XYZ file of C-alpha atoms in Angstrom:
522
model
C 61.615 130.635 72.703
C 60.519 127.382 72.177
C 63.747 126.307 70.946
C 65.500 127.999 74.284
C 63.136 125.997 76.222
C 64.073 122.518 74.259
C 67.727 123.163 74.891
C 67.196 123.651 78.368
C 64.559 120.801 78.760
C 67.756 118.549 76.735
C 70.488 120.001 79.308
C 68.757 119.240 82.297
C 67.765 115.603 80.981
C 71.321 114.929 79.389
C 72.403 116.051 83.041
C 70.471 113.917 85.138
C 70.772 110.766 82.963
C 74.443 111.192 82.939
C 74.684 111.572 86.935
C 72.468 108.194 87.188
C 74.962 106.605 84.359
C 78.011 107.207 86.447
C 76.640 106.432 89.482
C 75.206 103.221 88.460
C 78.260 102.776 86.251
C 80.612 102.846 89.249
C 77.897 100.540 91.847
C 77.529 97.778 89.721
C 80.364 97.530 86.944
C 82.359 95.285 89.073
C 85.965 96.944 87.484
C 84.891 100.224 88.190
C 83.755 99.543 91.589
C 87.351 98.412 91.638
C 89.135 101.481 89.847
C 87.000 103.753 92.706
C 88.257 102.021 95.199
C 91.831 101.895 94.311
C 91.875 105.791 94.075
C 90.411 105.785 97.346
C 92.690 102.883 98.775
C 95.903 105.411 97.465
C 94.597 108.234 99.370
C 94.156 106.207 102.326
C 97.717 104.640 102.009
C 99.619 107.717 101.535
C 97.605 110.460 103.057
C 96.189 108.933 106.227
C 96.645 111.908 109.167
C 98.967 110.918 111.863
C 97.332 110.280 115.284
C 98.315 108.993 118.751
C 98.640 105.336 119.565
C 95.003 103.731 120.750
C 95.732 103.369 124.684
C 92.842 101.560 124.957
C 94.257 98.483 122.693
C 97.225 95.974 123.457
C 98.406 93.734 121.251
C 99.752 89.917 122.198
C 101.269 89.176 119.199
C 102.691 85.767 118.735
C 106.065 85.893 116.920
C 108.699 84.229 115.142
C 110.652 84.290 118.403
C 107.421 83.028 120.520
C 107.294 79.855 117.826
C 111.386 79.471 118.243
C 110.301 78.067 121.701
C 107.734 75.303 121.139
C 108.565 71.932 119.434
C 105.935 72.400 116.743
C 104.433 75.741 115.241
C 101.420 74.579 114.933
C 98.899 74.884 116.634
C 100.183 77.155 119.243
C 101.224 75.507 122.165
C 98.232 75.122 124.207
C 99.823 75.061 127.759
C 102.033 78.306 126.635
C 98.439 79.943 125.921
C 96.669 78.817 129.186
C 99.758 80.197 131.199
C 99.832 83.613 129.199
C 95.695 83.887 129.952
C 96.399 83.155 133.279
C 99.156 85.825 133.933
C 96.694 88.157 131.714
C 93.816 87.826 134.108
C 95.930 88.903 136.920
C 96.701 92.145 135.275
C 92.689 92.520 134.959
C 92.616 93.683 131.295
C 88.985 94.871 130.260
C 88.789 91.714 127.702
C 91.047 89.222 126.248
C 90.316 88.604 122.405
C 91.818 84.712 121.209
C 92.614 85.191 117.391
C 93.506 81.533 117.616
C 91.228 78.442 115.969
C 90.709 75.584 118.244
C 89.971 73.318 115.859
C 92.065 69.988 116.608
C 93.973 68.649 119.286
C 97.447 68.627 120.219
C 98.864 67.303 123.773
C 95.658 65.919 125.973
C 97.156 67.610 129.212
C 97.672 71.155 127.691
C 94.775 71.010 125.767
C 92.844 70.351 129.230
C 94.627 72.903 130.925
C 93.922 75.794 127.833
C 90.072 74.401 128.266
C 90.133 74.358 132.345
C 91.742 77.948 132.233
C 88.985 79.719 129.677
C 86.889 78.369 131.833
C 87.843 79.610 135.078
C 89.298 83.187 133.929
C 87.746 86.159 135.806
C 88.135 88.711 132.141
C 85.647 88.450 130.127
C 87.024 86.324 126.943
C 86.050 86.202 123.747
C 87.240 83.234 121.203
C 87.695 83.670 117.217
C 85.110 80.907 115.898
C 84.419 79.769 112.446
C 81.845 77.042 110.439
C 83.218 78.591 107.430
C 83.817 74.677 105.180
C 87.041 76.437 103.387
C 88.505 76.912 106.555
C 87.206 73.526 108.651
C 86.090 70.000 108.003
C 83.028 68.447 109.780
C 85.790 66.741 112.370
C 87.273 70.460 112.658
C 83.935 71.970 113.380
C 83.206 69.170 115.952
C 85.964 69.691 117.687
C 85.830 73.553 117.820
C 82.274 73.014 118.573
C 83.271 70.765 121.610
C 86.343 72.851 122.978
C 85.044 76.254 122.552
C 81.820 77.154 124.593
C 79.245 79.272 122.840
C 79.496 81.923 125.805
C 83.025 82.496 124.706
C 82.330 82.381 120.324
C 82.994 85.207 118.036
C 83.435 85.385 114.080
C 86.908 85.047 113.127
C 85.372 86.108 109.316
C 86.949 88.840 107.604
C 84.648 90.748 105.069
C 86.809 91.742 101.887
C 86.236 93.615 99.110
C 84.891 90.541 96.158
C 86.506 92.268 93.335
C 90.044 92.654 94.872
C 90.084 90.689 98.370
C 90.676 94.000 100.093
C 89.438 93.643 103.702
C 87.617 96.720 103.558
C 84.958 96.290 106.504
C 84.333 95.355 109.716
C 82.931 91.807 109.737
C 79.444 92.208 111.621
C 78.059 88.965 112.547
C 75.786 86.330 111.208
C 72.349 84.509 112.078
C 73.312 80.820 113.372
C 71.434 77.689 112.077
C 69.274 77.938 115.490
C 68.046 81.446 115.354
C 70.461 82.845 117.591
C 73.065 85.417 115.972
C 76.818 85.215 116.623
C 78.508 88.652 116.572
C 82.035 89.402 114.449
C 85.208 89.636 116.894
C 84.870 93.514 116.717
C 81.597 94.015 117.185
C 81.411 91.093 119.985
C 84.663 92.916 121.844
C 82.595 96.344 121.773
C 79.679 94.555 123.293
C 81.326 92.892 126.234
C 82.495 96.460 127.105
C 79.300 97.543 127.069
C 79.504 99.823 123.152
C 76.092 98.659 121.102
C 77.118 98.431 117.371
C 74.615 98.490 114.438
C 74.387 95.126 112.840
C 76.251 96.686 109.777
C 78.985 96.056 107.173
C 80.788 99.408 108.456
C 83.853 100.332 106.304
C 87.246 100.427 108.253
C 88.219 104.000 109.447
C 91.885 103.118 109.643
C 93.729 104.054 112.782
C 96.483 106.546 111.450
C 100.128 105.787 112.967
C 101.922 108.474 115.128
C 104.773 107.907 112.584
C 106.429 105.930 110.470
C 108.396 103.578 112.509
C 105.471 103.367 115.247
C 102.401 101.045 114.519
C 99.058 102.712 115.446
C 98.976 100.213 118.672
C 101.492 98.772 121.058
C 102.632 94.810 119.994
C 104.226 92.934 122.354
C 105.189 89.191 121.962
C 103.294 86.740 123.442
C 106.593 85.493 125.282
C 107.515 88.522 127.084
C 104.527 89.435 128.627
C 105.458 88.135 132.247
C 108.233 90.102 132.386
C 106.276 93.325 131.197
C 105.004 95.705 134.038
C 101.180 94.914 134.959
C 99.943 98.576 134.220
C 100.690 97.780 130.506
C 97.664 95.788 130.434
C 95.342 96.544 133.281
C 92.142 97.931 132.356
C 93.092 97.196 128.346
C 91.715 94.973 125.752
C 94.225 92.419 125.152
C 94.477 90.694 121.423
C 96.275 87.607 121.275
C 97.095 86.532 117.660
C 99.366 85.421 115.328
C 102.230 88.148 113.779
C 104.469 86.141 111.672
C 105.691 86.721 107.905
C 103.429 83.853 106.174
C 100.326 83.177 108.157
C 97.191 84.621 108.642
C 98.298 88.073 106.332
C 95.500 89.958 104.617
C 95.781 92.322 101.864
C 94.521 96.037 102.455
C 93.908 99.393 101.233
C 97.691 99.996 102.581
C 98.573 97.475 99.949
C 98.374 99.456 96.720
C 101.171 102.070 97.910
C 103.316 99.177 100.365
C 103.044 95.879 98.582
C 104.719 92.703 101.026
C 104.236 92.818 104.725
C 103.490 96.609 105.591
C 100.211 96.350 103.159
C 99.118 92.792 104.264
C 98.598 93.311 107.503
C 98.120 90.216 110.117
C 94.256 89.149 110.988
C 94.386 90.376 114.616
C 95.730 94.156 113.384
C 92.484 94.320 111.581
C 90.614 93.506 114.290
C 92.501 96.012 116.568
C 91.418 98.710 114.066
C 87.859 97.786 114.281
C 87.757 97.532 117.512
C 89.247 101.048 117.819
C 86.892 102.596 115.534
C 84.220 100.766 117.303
C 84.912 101.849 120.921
C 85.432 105.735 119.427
C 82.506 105.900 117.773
C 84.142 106.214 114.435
C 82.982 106.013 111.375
C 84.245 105.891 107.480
C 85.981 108.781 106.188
C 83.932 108.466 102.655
C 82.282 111.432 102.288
C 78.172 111.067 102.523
C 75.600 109.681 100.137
C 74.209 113.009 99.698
C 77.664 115.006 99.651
C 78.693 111.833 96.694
C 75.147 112.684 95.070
C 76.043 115.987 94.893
C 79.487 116.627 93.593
C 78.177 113.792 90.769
C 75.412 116.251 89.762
C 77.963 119.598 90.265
C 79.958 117.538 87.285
C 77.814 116.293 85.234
C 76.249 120.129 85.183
C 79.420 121.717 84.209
C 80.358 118.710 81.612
C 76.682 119.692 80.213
C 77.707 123.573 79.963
C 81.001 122.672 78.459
C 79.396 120.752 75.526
C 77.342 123.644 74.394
C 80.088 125.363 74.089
C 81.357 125.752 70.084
C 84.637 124.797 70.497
C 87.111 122.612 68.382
C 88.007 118.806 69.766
C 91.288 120.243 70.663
C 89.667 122.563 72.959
C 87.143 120.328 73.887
C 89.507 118.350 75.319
C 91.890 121.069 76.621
C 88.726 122.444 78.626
C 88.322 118.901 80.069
C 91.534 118.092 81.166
C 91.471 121.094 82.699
C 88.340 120.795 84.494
C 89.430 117.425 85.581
C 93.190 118.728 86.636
C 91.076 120.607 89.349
C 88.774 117.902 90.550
C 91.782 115.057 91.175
C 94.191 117.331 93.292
C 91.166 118.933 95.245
C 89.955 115.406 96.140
C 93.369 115.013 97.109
C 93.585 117.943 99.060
C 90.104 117.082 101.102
C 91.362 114.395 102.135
C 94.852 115.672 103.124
C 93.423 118.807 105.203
C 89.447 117.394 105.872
C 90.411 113.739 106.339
C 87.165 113.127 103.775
C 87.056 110.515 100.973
C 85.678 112.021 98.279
C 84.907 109.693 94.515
C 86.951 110.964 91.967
C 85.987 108.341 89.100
C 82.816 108.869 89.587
C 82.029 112.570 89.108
C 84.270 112.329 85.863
C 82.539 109.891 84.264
C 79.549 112.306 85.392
C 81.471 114.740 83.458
C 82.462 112.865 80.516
C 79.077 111.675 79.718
C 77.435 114.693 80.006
C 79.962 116.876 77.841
C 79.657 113.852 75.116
C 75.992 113.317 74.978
C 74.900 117.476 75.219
C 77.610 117.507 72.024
C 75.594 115.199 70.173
C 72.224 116.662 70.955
C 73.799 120.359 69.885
C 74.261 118.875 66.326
C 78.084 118.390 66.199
C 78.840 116.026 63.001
C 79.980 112.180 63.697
C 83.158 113.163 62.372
C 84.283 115.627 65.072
C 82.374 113.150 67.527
C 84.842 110.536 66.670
C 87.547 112.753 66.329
C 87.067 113.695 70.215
C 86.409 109.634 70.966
C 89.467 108.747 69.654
C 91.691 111.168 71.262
C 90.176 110.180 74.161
C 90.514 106.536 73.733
C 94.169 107.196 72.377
C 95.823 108.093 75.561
C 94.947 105.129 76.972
C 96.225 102.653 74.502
C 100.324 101.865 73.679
C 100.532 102.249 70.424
C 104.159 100.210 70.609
C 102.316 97.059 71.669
C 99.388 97.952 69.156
C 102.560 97.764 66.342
C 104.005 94.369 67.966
C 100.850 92.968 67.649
C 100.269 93.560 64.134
C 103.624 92.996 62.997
C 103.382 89.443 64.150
C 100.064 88.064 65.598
C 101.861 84.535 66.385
C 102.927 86.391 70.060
C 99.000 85.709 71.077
C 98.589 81.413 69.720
C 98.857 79.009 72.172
C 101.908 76.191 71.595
C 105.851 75.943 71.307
C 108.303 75.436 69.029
C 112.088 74.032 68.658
C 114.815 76.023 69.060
C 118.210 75.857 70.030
C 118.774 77.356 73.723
C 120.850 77.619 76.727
C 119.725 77.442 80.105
C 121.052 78.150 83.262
C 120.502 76.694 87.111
C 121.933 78.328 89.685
C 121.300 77.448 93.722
C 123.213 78.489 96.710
C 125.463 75.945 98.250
C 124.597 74.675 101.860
C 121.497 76.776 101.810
C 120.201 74.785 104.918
C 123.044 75.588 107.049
C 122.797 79.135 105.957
C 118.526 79.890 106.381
C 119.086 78.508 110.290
C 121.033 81.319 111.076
C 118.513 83.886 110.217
C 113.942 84.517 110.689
C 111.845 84.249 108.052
C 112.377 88.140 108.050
C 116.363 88.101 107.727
C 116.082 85.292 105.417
C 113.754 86.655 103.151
C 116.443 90.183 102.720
C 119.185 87.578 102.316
C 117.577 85.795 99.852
C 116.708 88.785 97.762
C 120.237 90.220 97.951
C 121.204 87.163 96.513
C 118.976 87.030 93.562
C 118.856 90.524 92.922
C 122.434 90.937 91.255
C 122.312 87.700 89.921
C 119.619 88.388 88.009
C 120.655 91.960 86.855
C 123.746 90.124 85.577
C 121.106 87.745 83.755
C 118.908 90.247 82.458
C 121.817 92.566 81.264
C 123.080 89.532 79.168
C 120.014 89.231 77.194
C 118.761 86.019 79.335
C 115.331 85.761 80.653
C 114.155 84.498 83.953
C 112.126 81.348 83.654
C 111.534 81.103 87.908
C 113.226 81.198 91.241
C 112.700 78.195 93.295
C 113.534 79.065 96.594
C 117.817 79.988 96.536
C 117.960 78.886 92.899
C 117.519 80.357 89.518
C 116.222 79.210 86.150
C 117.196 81.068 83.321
C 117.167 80.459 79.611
C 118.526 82.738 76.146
C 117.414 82.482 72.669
C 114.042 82.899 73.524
C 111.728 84.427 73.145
C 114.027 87.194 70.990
C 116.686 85.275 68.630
C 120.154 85.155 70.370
C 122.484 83.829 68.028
C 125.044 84.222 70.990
C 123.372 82.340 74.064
C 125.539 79.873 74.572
C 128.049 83.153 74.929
C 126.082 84.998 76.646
C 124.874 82.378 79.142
C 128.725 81.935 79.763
C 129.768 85.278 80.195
C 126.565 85.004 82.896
C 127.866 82.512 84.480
C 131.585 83.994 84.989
C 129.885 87.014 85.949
C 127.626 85.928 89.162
C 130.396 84.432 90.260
C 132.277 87.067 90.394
C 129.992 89.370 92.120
C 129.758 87.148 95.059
C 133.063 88.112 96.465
C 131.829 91.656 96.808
C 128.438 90.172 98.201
C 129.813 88.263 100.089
C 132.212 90.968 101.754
C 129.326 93.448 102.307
C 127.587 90.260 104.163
C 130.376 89.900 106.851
C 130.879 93.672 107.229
C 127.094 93.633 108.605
C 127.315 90.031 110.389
C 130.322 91.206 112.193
C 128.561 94.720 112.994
C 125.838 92.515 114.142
C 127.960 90.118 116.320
C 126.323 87.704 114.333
C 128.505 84.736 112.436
C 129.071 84.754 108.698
C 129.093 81.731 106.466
C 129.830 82.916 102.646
C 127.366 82.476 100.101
C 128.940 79.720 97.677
C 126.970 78.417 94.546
C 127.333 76.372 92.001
C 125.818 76.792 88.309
C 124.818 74.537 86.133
C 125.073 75.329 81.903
C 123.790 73.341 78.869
C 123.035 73.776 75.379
C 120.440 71.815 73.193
C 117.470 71.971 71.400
C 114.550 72.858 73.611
C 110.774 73.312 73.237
C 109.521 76.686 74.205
C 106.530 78.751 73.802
C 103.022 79.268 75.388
C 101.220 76.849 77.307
């Protein structure tokens, strides 16, 4: 009896310590916090539901194409922006959102007539303002300070994830140095139409797309908005921002499943999604504190049941991968058919601990305790770069050594003439099906890639394997990206001509030598 009521009096301790272990484990061990998150950012990449464009949202977006018409890029032009507010207001949107930093001057008369218009406008306008000392100077801030009135201020701030630089939540505000507390651009939006937000670091509830090909709101550039029918805007709140390939991106949860452009998503998209969730009352799709609290103590029970169990390590660990093969899919499926965020890393680690420490406690010998640890450990280890390693620990010292290499150079001829007949966006796929097979024919050779710069290509051989052929093999490289640019260069006019668009053929020139070289790890 009283040994019955010691084992149970050891489960229910081993139980609860091992819930608060994982818990605290994944809250405060900064690359767990991390690991939970990414689980949770792949679910909300690839399983977000589909759902009807926000009506309520327009996006102003200024382009590549909205840029192509000013004399500088930046800052905007200031008398294009004072004419697009202007023909705004007279479409009597709900509120006009600037994601646009005032924060130095351009030309004095369109700089007076931006200022004279914000003033005057009948929509209630809100500004993106910032005293952040990364982004602006003291003569910055004085200027933004001067141009911008504080009726029209909002935090541009993003609030991203520490660990990662995810933006994660919705930026909520902060106390200025005279009391008074300046709301987030979200938060400040939802006010002026009247929606009261807690003054909370809310987590994103990301506004699923209706597809695809469609974004989850309507974008229209900055340029072509007098020509676009009034009803498109009347009664909407209106984002003006920045959408351009290089400038003002932020990574995202999207980012872990669509690395490049789809996952870092432009400043004033992130605010269109708060805003969303703000108006509709939204909130995260992370299941509750109590539901989390919960399904942590549901695994750490069952891991504490398991290790009282007499079973070999084997089955030890066949029971929990099994018990684990049903957790991961069903958090998966929650989310598919519930739209809930449930932790995954957590209630394993729940698990984990409590199997391993009720084992201990039960009187299994060290030896089948390490026996389970390390073929645990094991399948998380490469036991190919464990032999590398050992077979020659020089791979991990710091310094170089002589050798006798090739290297290569390889650029595109007339690359100027070339980039001005394409965006940033067509460039960057030209420039990528350039390098691509070049460097396939590189690779294939036994060279490696040292860097691109731009249209050109370092690449060396003998290094860091020995290549008694390099000079050979850099050679035969050499013949051989040439000669795949007549077949590049024919697939390129096939499309220009299907595009009505002129062709200029991709020549390059490459540039070989031989030598003794210094190489190694700096």
């Amino acid at each position: 009896m009283w040994r019955k009521l010691r084992n149970a009096s050891a489960a229910i301790v081993v139980t609860l310590l091992s819930a608060v272990a994982a818990w605290a484990a994944v809250h405060y061990l900064s690359f767990l916090t991390g690991a939970e998150r990414t689980i949770a950012d792949i679910r909300t990449a690839t399983l977000l539901p589909p759902e009807a464009q926000d009506q309520r949202i327009v996006i102003v977006a200024v382009t590549e194409d909205t840029l192509r018409l000013f004399h500088y890029r930046s800052p905007v032009d200031r008398g294009f922006l004072a004419k697009l507010l202007q023909t705004l207001d007279a479409r009597h949107p709900a509120a006009i959102l600037v994601d646009v930093l005032f924060d130095q001057a351009t030309e004095p008369d369109k700089d007076a007539a931006l200022k004279a218009t914000m003033d005057s406008l009948h929509t209630p306008l809100l500004i993106s303002y910032t005293d952040n000392p990364k982004i602006v100077d003291d003569k910055q801030l004085a200027y933004l300070n001067a141009y911008v009135a504080p009726q029209f201020r909002a935090r541009a701030e993003l609030a991203t994830d520490p660990i990662d630089g995810t933006v994660r939540w919705i930026y909520p505000g902060t106390k200025e140095p005279d009391g008074s507390y300046m709301l987030g651009d979200d938060r400040a939006v939802a006010k002026v139409l009247g929606v009261d937000t807690p003054a909370v670091q809310e987590e994103i509830a990301w506004h699923g797309r209706p597809d695809r090909k469609t974004e989850p709101f309507r974008i229209f550039p900055a340029h072509l908005v007098p020509v676009l029918p009034a009803g498109w805007f009347q009664d909407k709140v209106v984002l003006i921002g920045e959408i351009v390939s290089l400038t003002d991106r932020h990574r995202t949860p999207f980012a872990v499943v669509y690395p490049g452009l789809e996952g870092e998503l432009p400043g004033i998209v992130l605010h269109a999604h708060g805003i969303s969730q703000l108006l509709a009352g939204r909130h995260s799709r992370h299941i509750s504190t109590a539901g989390e609290i919960l399904l942590v103590l549901v695994l750490s029970v069952i891991g504490t049941l398991q290790g009282y169990l007499h079973l070999r390590p084997s089955r030890h660990v066949a029971l929990g991968a099994v018990s684990l093969a049903v957790l991961w899919p069903a958090g998966f499926a929650v989310n598919y058919f519930f739209g809930l965020l449930v932790p995954l890393l957590e209630p394993t680690i729940a698990f984990v601990l409590s199997t391993w420490a009720t084992d201990v406690i039960t009187g299994r010998d060290a030896r089948r305790q390490r026996e389970f640890i390390h073929g645990a450990f094991s399948r998380y280890m490469n036991p190919h770069l464990i032999e590398q390693l050992a077979d020659d620990p020089s791979r991990l010292t710091l310094g170089g050594e002589m050798r006798d290499m090739t290297l290569l150079f390889c650029d595109v001829r007339g690359f100027t003439t070339i980039s001005e007949m394409f965006d940033a966006h067509g460039l960057t796929q030209l420039i990528n099906r350039f390098l691509t097979p070049m460097t396939d024919i590189i690779l294939a050779r036994q060279g490696t890639i040292d860097k691109y710069m731009g249209d050109c290509i370092m690449a060396f051989w003998n290094a860091p394997l020995d290549d008694p052929q390099h000079a050979a093999h850099a050679c035969a490289s050499a013949l051989a990206m040439n000669a795949r640019l007549g077949p590049l260069n024919n697939e390129l006019e096939a499309e220009a001509k299907a595009a009505n668009r002129r062709h200029v053929p991709i020549k390059i020139g490459i540039g070989l030598n031989s030598g003794p070289v210094v190489v190694g790890n700096m």
